[in-house]
Coordinates of C-alpha atoms and ligand atoms in Angstrom, one line a residue:
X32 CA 2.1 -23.6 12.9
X33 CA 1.6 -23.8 9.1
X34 CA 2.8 -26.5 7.6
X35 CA 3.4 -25.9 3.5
X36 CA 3.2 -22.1 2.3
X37 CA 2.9 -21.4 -1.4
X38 CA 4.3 -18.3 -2.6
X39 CA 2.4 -16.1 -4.7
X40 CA 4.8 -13.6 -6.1
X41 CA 8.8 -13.2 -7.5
X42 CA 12.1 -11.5 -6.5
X43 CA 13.7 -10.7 -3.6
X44 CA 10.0 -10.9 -1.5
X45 CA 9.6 -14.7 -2.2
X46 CA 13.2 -15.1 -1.1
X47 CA 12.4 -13.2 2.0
X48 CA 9.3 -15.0 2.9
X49 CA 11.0 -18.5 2.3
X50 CA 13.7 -17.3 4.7
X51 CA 11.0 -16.9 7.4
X52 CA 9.0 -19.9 6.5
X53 CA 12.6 -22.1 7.0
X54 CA 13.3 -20.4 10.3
X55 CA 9.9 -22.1 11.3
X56 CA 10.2 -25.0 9.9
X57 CA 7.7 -24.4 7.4
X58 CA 7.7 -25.5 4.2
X59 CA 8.0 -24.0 0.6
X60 CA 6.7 -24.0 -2.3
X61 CA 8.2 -21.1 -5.5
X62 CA 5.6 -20.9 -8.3
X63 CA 7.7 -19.5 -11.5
X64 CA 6.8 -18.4 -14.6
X65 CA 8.4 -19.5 -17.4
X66 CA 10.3 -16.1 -17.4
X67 CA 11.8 -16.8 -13.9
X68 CA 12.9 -21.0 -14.4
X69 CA 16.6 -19.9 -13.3
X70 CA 15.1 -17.4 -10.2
X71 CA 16.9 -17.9 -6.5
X72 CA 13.1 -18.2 -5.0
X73 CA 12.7 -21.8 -7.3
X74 CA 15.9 -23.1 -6.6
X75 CA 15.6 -22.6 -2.3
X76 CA 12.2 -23.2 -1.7
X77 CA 11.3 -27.1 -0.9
X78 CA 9.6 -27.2 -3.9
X79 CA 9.0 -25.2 -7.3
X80 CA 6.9 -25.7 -10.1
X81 CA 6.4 -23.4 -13.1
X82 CA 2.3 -21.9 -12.9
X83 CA 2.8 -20.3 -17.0
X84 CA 4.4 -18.1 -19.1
X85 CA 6.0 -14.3 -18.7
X86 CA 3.0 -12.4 -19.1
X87 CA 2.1 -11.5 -14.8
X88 CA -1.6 -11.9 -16.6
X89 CA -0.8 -15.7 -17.5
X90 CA 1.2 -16.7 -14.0
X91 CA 1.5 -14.4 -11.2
X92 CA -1.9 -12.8 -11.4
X93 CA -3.4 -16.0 -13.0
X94 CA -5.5 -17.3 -9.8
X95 CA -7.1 -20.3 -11.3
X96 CA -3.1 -21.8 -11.4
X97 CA -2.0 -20.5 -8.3
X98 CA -5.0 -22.3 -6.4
X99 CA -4.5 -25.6 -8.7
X100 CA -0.8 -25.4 -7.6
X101 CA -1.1 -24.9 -3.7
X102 CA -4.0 -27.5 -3.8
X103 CA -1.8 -30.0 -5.7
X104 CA 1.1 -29.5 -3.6
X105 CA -0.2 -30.1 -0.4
X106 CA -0.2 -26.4 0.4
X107 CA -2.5 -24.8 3.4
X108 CA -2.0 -21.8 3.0
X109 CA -0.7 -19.3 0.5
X110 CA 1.6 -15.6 0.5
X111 CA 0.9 -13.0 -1.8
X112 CA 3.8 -11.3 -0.8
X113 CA 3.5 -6.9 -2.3
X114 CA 1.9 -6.3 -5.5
X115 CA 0.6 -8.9 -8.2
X116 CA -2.4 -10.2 -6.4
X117 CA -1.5 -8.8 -2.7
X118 CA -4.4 -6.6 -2.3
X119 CA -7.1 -8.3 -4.3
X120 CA -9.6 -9.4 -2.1
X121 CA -11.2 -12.0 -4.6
X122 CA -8.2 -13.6 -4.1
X123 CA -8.0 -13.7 0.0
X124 CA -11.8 -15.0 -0.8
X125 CA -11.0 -17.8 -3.1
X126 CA -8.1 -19.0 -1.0
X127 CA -10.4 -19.0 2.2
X128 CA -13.0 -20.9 -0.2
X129 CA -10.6 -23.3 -1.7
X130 CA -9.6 -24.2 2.3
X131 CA -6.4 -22.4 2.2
X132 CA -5.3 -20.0 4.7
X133 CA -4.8 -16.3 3.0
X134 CA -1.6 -14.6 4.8
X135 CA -3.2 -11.4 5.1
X136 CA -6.5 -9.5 5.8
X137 CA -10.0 -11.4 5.1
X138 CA -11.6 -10.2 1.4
X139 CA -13.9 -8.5 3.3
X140 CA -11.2 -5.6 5.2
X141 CA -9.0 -5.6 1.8
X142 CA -12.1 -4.6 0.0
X143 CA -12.5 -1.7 2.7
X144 CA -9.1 -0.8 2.4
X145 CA -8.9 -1.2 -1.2
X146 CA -11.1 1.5 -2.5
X147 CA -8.9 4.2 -1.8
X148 CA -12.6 6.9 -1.9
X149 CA -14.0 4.4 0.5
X150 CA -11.3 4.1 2.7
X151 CA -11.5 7.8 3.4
X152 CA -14.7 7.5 4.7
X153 CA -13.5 4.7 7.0
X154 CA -11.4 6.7 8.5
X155 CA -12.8 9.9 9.1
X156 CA -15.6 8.0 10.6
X157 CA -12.8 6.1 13.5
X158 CA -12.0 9.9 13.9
X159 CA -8.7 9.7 12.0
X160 CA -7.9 13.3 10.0
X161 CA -8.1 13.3 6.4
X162 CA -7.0 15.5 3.6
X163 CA -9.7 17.5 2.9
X164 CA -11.8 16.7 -0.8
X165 CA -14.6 14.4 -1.7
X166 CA -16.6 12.1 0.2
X167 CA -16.7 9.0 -1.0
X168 CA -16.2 8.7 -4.8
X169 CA -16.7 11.5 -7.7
X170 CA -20.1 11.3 -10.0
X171 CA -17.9 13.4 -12.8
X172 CA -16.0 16.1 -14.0
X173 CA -18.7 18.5 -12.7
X174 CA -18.9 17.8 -9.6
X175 CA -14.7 17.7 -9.1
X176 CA -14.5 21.2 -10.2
X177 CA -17.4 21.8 -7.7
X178 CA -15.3 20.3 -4.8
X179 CA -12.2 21.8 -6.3
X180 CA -13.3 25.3 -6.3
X181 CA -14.7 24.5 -2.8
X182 CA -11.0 23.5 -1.1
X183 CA -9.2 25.5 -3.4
X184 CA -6.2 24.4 -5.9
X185 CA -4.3 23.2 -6.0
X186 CA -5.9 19.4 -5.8
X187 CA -5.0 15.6 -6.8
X188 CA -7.2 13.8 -8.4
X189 CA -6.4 10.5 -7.6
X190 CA -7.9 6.4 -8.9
X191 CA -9.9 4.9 -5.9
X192 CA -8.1 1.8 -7.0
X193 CA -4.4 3.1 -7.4
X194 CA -1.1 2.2 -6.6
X195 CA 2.3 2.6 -7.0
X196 CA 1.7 6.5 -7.6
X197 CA -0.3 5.8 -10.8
X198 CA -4.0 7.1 -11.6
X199 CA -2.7 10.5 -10.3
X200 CA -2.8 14.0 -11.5
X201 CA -1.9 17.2 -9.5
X202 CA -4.1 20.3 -10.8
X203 CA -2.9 23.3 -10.2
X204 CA -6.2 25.5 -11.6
X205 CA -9.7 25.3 -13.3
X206 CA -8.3 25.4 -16.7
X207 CA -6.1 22.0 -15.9
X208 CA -9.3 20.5 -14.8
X209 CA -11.1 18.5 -17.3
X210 CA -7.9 17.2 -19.4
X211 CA -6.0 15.6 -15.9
X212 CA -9.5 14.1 -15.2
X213 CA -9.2 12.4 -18.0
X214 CA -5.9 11.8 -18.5
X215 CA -5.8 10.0 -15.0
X216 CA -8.8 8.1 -15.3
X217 CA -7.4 6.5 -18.5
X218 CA -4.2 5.3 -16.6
X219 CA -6.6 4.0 -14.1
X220 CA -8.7 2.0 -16.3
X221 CA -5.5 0.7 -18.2
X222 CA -3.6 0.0 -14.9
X223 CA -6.2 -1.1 -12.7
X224 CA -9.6 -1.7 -14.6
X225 CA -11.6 0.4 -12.7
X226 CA -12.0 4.4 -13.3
X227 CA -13.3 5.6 -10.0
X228 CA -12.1 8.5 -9.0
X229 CA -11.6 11.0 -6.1
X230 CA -10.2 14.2 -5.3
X231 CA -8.0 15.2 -2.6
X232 CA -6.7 18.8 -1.9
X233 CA -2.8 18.9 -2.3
X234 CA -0.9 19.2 0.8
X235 CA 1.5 21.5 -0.1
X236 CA 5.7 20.4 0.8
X237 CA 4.6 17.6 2.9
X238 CA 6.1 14.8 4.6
X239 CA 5.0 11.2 3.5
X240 CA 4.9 9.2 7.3
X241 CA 3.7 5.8 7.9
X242 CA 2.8 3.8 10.1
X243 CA 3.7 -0.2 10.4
X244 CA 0.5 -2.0 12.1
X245 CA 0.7 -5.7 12.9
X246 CA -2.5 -6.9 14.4
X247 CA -3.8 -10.5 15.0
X248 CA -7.1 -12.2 15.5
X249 CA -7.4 -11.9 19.0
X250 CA -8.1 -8.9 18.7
X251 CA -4.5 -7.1 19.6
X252 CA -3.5 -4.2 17.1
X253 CA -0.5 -2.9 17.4
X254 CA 2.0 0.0 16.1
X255 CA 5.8 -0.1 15.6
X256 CA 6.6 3.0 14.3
X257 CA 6.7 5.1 11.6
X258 CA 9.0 5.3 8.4
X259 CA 9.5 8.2 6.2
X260 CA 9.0 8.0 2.6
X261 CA 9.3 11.1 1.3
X262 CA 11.8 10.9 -0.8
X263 CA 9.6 9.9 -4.2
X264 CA 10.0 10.1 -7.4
X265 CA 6.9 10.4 -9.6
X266 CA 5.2 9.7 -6.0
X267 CA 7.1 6.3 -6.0
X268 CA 9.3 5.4 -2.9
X269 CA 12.9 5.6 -3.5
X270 CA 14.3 6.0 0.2
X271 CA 12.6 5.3 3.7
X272 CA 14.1 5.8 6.7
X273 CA 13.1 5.8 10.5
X274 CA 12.6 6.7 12.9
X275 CA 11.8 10.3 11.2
X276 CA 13.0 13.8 12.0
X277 CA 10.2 15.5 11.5
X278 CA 8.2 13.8 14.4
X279 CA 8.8 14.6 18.0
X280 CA 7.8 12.2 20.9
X281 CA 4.1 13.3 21.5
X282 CA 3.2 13.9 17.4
X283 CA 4.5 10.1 16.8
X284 CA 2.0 9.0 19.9
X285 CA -0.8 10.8 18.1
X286 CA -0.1 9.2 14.8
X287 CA 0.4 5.9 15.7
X288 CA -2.7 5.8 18.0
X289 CA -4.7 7.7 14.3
X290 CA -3.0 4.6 13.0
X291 CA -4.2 1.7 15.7
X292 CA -7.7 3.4 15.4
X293 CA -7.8 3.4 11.1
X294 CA -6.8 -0.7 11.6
X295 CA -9.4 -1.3 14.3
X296 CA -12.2 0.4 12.3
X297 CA -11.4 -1.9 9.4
X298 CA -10.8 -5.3 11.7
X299 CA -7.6 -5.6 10.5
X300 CA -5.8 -8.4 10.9
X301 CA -1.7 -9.4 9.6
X302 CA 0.6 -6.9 8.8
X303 CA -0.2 -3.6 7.0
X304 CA 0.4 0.2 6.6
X305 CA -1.5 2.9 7.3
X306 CA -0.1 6.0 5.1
X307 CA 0.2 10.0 6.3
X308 CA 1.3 12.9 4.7
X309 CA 2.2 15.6 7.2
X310 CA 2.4 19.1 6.2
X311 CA 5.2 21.6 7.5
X312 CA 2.5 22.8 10.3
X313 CA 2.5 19.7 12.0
X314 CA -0.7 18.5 10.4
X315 CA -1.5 15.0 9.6
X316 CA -3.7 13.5 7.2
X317 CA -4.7 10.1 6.6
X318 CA -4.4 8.9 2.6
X319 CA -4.2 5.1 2.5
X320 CA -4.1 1.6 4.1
X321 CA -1.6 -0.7 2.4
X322 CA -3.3 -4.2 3.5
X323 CA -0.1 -6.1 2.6
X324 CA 3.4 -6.2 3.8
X325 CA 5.2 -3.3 2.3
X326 CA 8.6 -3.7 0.1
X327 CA 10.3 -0.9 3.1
X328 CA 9.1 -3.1 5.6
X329 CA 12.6 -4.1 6.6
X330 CA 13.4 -0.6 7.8
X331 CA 11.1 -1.4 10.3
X332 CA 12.5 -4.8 11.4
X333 CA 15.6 -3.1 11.7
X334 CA 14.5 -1.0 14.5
X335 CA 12.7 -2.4 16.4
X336 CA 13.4 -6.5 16.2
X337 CA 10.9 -7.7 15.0
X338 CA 10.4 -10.2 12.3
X339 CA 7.0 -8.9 10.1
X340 CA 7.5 -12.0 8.2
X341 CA 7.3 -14.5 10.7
X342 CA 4.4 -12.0 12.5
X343 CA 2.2 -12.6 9.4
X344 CA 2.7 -16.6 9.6
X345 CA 2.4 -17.0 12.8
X346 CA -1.1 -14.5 12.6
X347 CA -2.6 -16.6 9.5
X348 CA -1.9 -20.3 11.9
X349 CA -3.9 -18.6 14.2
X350 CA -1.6 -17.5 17.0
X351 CA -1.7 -14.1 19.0
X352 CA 1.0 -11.7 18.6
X353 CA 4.5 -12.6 20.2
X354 CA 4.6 -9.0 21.4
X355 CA 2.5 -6.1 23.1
X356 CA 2.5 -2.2 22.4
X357 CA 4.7 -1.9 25.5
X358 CA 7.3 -3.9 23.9
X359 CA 7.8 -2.5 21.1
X360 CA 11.3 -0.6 21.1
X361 CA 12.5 1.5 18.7
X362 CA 16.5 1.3 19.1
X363 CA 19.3 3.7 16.8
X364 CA 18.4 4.7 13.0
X365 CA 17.8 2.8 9.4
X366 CA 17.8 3.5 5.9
X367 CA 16.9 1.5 2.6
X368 CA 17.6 2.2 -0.4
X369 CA 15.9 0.6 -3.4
X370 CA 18.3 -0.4 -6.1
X371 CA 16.2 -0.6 -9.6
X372 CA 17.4 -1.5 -12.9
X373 CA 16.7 1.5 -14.3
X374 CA 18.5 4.6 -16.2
X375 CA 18.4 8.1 -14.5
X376 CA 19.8 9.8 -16.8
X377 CA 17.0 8.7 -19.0
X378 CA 14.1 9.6 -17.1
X379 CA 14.2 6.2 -15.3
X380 CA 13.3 4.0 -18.2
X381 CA 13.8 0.2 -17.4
X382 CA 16.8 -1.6 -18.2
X383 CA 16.8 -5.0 -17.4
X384 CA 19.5 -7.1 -18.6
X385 CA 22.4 -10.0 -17.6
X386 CA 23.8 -9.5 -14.2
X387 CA 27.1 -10.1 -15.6
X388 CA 29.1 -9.1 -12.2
X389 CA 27.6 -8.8 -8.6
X390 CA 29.1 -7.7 -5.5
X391 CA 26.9 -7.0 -2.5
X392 CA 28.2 -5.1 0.8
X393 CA 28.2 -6.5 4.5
X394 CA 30.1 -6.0 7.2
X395 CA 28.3 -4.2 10.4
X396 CA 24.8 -3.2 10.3
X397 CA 24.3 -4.1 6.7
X398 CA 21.3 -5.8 5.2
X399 CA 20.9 -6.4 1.3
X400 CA 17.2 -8.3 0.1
X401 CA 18.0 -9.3 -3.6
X402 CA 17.5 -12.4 -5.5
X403 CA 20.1 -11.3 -8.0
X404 CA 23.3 -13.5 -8.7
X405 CA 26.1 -12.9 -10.7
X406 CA 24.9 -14.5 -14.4
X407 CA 21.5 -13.8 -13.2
X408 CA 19.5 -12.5 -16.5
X409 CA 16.9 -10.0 -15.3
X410 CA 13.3 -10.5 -17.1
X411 CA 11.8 -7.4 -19.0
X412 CA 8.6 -8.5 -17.4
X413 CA 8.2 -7.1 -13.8
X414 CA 8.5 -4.2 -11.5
X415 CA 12.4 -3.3 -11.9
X416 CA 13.2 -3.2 -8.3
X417 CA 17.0 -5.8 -7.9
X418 CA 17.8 -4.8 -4.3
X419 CA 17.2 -3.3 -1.6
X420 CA 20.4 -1.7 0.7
X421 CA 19.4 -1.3 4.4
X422 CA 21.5 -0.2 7.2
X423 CA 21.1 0.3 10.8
X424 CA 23.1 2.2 12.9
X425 CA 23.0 3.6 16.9
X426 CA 22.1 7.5 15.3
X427 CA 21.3 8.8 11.8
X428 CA 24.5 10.1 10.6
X429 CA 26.3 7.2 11.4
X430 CA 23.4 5.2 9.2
X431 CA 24.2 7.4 6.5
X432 CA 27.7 7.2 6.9
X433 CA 27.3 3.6 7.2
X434 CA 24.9 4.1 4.2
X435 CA 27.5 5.6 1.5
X436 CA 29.8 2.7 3.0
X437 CA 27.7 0.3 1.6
X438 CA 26.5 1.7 -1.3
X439 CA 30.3 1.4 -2.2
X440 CA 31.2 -1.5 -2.0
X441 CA 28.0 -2.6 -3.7
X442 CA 29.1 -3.6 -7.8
X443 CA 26.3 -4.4 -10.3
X444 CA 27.7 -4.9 -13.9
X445 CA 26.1 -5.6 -16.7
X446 CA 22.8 -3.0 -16.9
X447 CA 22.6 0.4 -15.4
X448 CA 20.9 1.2 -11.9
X449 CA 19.7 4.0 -9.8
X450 CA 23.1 3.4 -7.1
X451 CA 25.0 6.3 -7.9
X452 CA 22.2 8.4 -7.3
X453 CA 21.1 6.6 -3.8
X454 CA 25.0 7.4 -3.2
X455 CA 24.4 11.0 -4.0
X456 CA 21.8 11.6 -1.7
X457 CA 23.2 10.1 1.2
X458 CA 25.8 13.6 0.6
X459 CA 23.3 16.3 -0.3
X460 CA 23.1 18.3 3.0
X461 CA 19.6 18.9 2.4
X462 CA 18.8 15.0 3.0
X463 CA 22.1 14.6 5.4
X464 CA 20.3 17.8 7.9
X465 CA 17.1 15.9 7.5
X466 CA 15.0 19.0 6.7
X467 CA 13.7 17.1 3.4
X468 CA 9.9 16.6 2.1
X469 CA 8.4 14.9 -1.1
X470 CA 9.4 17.3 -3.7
X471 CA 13.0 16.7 -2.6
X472 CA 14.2 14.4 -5.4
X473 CA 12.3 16.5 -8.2
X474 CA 13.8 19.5 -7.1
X475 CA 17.6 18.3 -6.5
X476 CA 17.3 16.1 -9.4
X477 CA 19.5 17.2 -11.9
X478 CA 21.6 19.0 -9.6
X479 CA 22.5 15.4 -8.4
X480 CA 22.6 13.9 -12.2
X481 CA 25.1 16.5 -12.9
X482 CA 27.1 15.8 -9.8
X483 CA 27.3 12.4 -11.2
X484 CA 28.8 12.9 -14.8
X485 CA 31.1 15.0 -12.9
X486 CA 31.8 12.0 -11.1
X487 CA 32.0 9.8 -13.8
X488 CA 34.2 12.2 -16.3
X489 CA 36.6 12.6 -13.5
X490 CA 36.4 8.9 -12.9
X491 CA 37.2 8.0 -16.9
X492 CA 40.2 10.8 -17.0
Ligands
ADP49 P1 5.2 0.2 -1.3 O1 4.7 1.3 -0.4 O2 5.2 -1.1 -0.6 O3 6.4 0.5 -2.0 P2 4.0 0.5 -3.8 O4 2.7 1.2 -4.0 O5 5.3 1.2 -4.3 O6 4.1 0.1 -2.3 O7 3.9 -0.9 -4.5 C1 4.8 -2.0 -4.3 C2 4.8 -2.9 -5.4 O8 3.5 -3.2 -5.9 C3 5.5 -2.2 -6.6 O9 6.2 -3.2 -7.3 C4 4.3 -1.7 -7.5 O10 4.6 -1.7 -8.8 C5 3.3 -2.8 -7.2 N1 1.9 -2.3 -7.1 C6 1.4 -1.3 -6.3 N2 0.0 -1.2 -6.5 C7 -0.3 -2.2 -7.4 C8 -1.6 -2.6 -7.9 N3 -2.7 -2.0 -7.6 N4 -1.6 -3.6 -8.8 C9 -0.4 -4.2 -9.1 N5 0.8 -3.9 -8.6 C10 0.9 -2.9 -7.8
ADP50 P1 -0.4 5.1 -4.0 O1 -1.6 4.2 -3.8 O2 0.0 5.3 -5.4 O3 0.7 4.8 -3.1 P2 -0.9 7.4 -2.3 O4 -2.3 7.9 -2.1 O5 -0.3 6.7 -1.2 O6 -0.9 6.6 -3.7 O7 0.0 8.7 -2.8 C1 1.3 8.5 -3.3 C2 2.1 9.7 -2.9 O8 1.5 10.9 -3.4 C3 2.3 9.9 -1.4 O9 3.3 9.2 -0.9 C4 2.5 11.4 -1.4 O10 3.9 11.7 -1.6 C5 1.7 12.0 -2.5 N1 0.4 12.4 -2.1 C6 -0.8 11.7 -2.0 N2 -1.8 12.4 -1.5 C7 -1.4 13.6 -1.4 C8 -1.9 14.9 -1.0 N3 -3.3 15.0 -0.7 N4 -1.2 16.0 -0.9 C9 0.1 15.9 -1.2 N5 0.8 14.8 -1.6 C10 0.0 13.7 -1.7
MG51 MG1 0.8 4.9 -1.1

């Protein structure tokens, strides 16, 4: 086994990693910035040391200090946990070079994986179904409106190098063209530093599926299932759940094996996610690998057992899967919700602040990943994501039963969150009959906001 794993990241995902790592006996060490000195993550790890200040540019994405720090503390080998440097494969390179063990993918497969254009080609070539649009990436404007008119609007233009929905623009005709080109190459270059771009025709009311892969270097690659994603907002994950409605039995065999086959023909190793969207036909198409582990991941563990986590370490210390395709079970229903500190009502702007009161749910088939306290000041800094509310339960009502149960009990004081609206969904028959695709939220959006200054005006009278 490993023997000393440095953390590469914040939040509740260096707290989950460090609960894995002390369930093998592996140890710890939390780099901090100076933003996060009073974080759970530095106070339970074996060690902690601060790599720099706030700025993710100075600490968490600063690779110089997070190599100096694994190197001086004895590390061999280092997490990068979702975001920050997670799918940077200069990074898996330099670890690898600096004789560290990268808990993920080689450089090599995250560069595949990472150029979203590229990626396409990967897997149309391992026979996997994409969305139809451009091959590889786009020379221009010209030649988008070329492939536009070609398979019709309307189309996404989307950043080879995006994530977390940004560097995308639907276009809905000829006239939008030039101006979301533009516009979404812009966020690229200021998000991601790079401006490639590629063009996708829009799957219209689809389903966003995917798949869970967990392969090792043995040369096993397995499936566990799928989750569904597709309640989004601004194409960002809000609620996953699985297993999903829309799939029967024989379309979730086809998808997973389109899944195996995307990993295989990248030589994927560790745990990652290769991403659907299925329209209401019944047709699948491939859109992206996520060569990391994925913040819904726990759904997944819920269902079927199995600890990702402890997969990836035991993968990167060189050891074959503890478990075949044949084992993997899927058994009853989960659901997260992700609880950000953020304002619905104002078109979810941020809003960290001091966790002045905290009260999480438990009880039966409850799971909560948070690294928030009660006096815990939340830095303006980061992603807003504070917790994330999972249950499990033998069917799917009863996990959404189980779901609103929680959701309850849960009391976060001190700065407003997105809670009351997970709440609200978990009632909106459209999500409860499970008939729901990723337009749901925008379209029931301020039917639910209303709901909940209903809620709140009857509460205060
Ligand atoms: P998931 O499917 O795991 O939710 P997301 O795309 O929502 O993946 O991203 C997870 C986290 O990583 C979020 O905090 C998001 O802000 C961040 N993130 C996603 N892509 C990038 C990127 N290219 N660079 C930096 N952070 C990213
Ligand atoms: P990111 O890297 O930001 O996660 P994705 O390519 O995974 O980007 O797309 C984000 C979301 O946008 C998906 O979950 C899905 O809801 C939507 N989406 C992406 N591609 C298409 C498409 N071709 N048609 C319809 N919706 C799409
Ligand atoms: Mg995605």
């Amino acid at each position: 086994m490993l023997k000393r794993v440095l953390i590469a990241n914040r939040g509740e995902i260096a707290l989950r990693i460090i609960r894995a790592c002390r369930e093998l006996d592996v140890e710890t060490v939390a780099v901090y910035s100076q933003a996060d000195e009073s974080s759970l993550a530095a106070q339970v790890a074996t060690r902690s040391l601060c790599i720099g200040p706030a700025r993710a540019s100075d600490s968490y994405l600063n690779q110089e200090a997070l190599l100096t720090a694994a190197k001086a503390t004895g590390c061999d080998a280092i997490h990068p946990g979702y975001g920050f440097l997670s799918e940077n494969p200069d990074f898996a390179d330099r670890c690898v070079e600096a004789g560290l063990r990268y808990i993920g993918p080689s450089g090599d497969v995250i560069r595949k994986m990472g150029s979203k254009a590229a990626a396409r080609t990967l897997a149309q070539n391992a026979g996997v179904p994409v969305v139809p649009g451009s091959d590889g990436p786009l020379s221009g404007v010209v030649q988008a409106r070329e492939l536009a008119d070609r398979v019709g609007y309307p189309v996404l233009l989307k950043a080879s190098a995006g994530g977390g929905g940004r560097g995308m623009r639907q276009v809905d005709g000829p006239e939008d063209l030039e101006r979301a080109y533009q516009a979404a190459q812009a966020e690229a270059v200021a998000c991601f530093g790079n401006g490639e771009m590629y063009l996708e025709k829009l799957i219209l009311h689809p389903r966003h599926i995917e798949f869970q892969i967990m392969a090792d270097g043995q040369g096993h690659v397995v499936h566990l299932g799928e989750r569904d994603c597709s309640i989004q907002r601004r194409r960002q994950k809000l609620v996953e759940e699985s297993p999903s409605r829309a799939l029967t039995p024989e379309l979730r065999e086809r998808m997973g094996a389109a899944a195996v086959a995307a990993a295989r023909a990248a030589g994927y190793v560790g745990a990652g996610t290769v991403e659907f969207v299925l329209s209401p036909e019944g047709d699948f198409y491939f859109i992206e690998m996520n060569t990391r582990i994925q913040v819904e991941h726990p759904v997944t563990e819920l269902v079927t057992g199995v600890d990702l986590v402890r997969e990836q370490l035991r993968v990167a210390a060189g050891l074959p899967l503890s478990f075949t395709q044949e084992d993997v079970r899927v058994s009853g229903h989960a659901i997260e919700c992700r609880i950000n500190a953020e304002d619905p009502e104002h078109d979810f702007h941020p809003c960290p602040g001091k966790t002045e009161f905290l009260h999480l749910p438990g009880g039966p088939g409850v799971r909560v990943d948070t690294a928030l306290y009660t006096g815990y000041e939340v830095p303006p800094y980061y992603d807003s994501l504070v917790a994330k509310v999972l249950v499990h339960a033998p069917t799917r009502l009863e996990a959404i039963r189980r779901m609103r149960r929680a959701l309850e009990e849960l009391v976060i004081e001190g700065y407003p969150t997105n809670a009351a609206l997970a709440h609200l969904i978990m009632h909106d028959p459209e999500f409860v009959r499970g008939q729901y695709d990723t337009s749901f939220l925008d379209r029931n959006l301020e039917k639910l906001l209303e709901l909940a200054r209903t809620c709140d005006h009857l509460m205060d009278g």
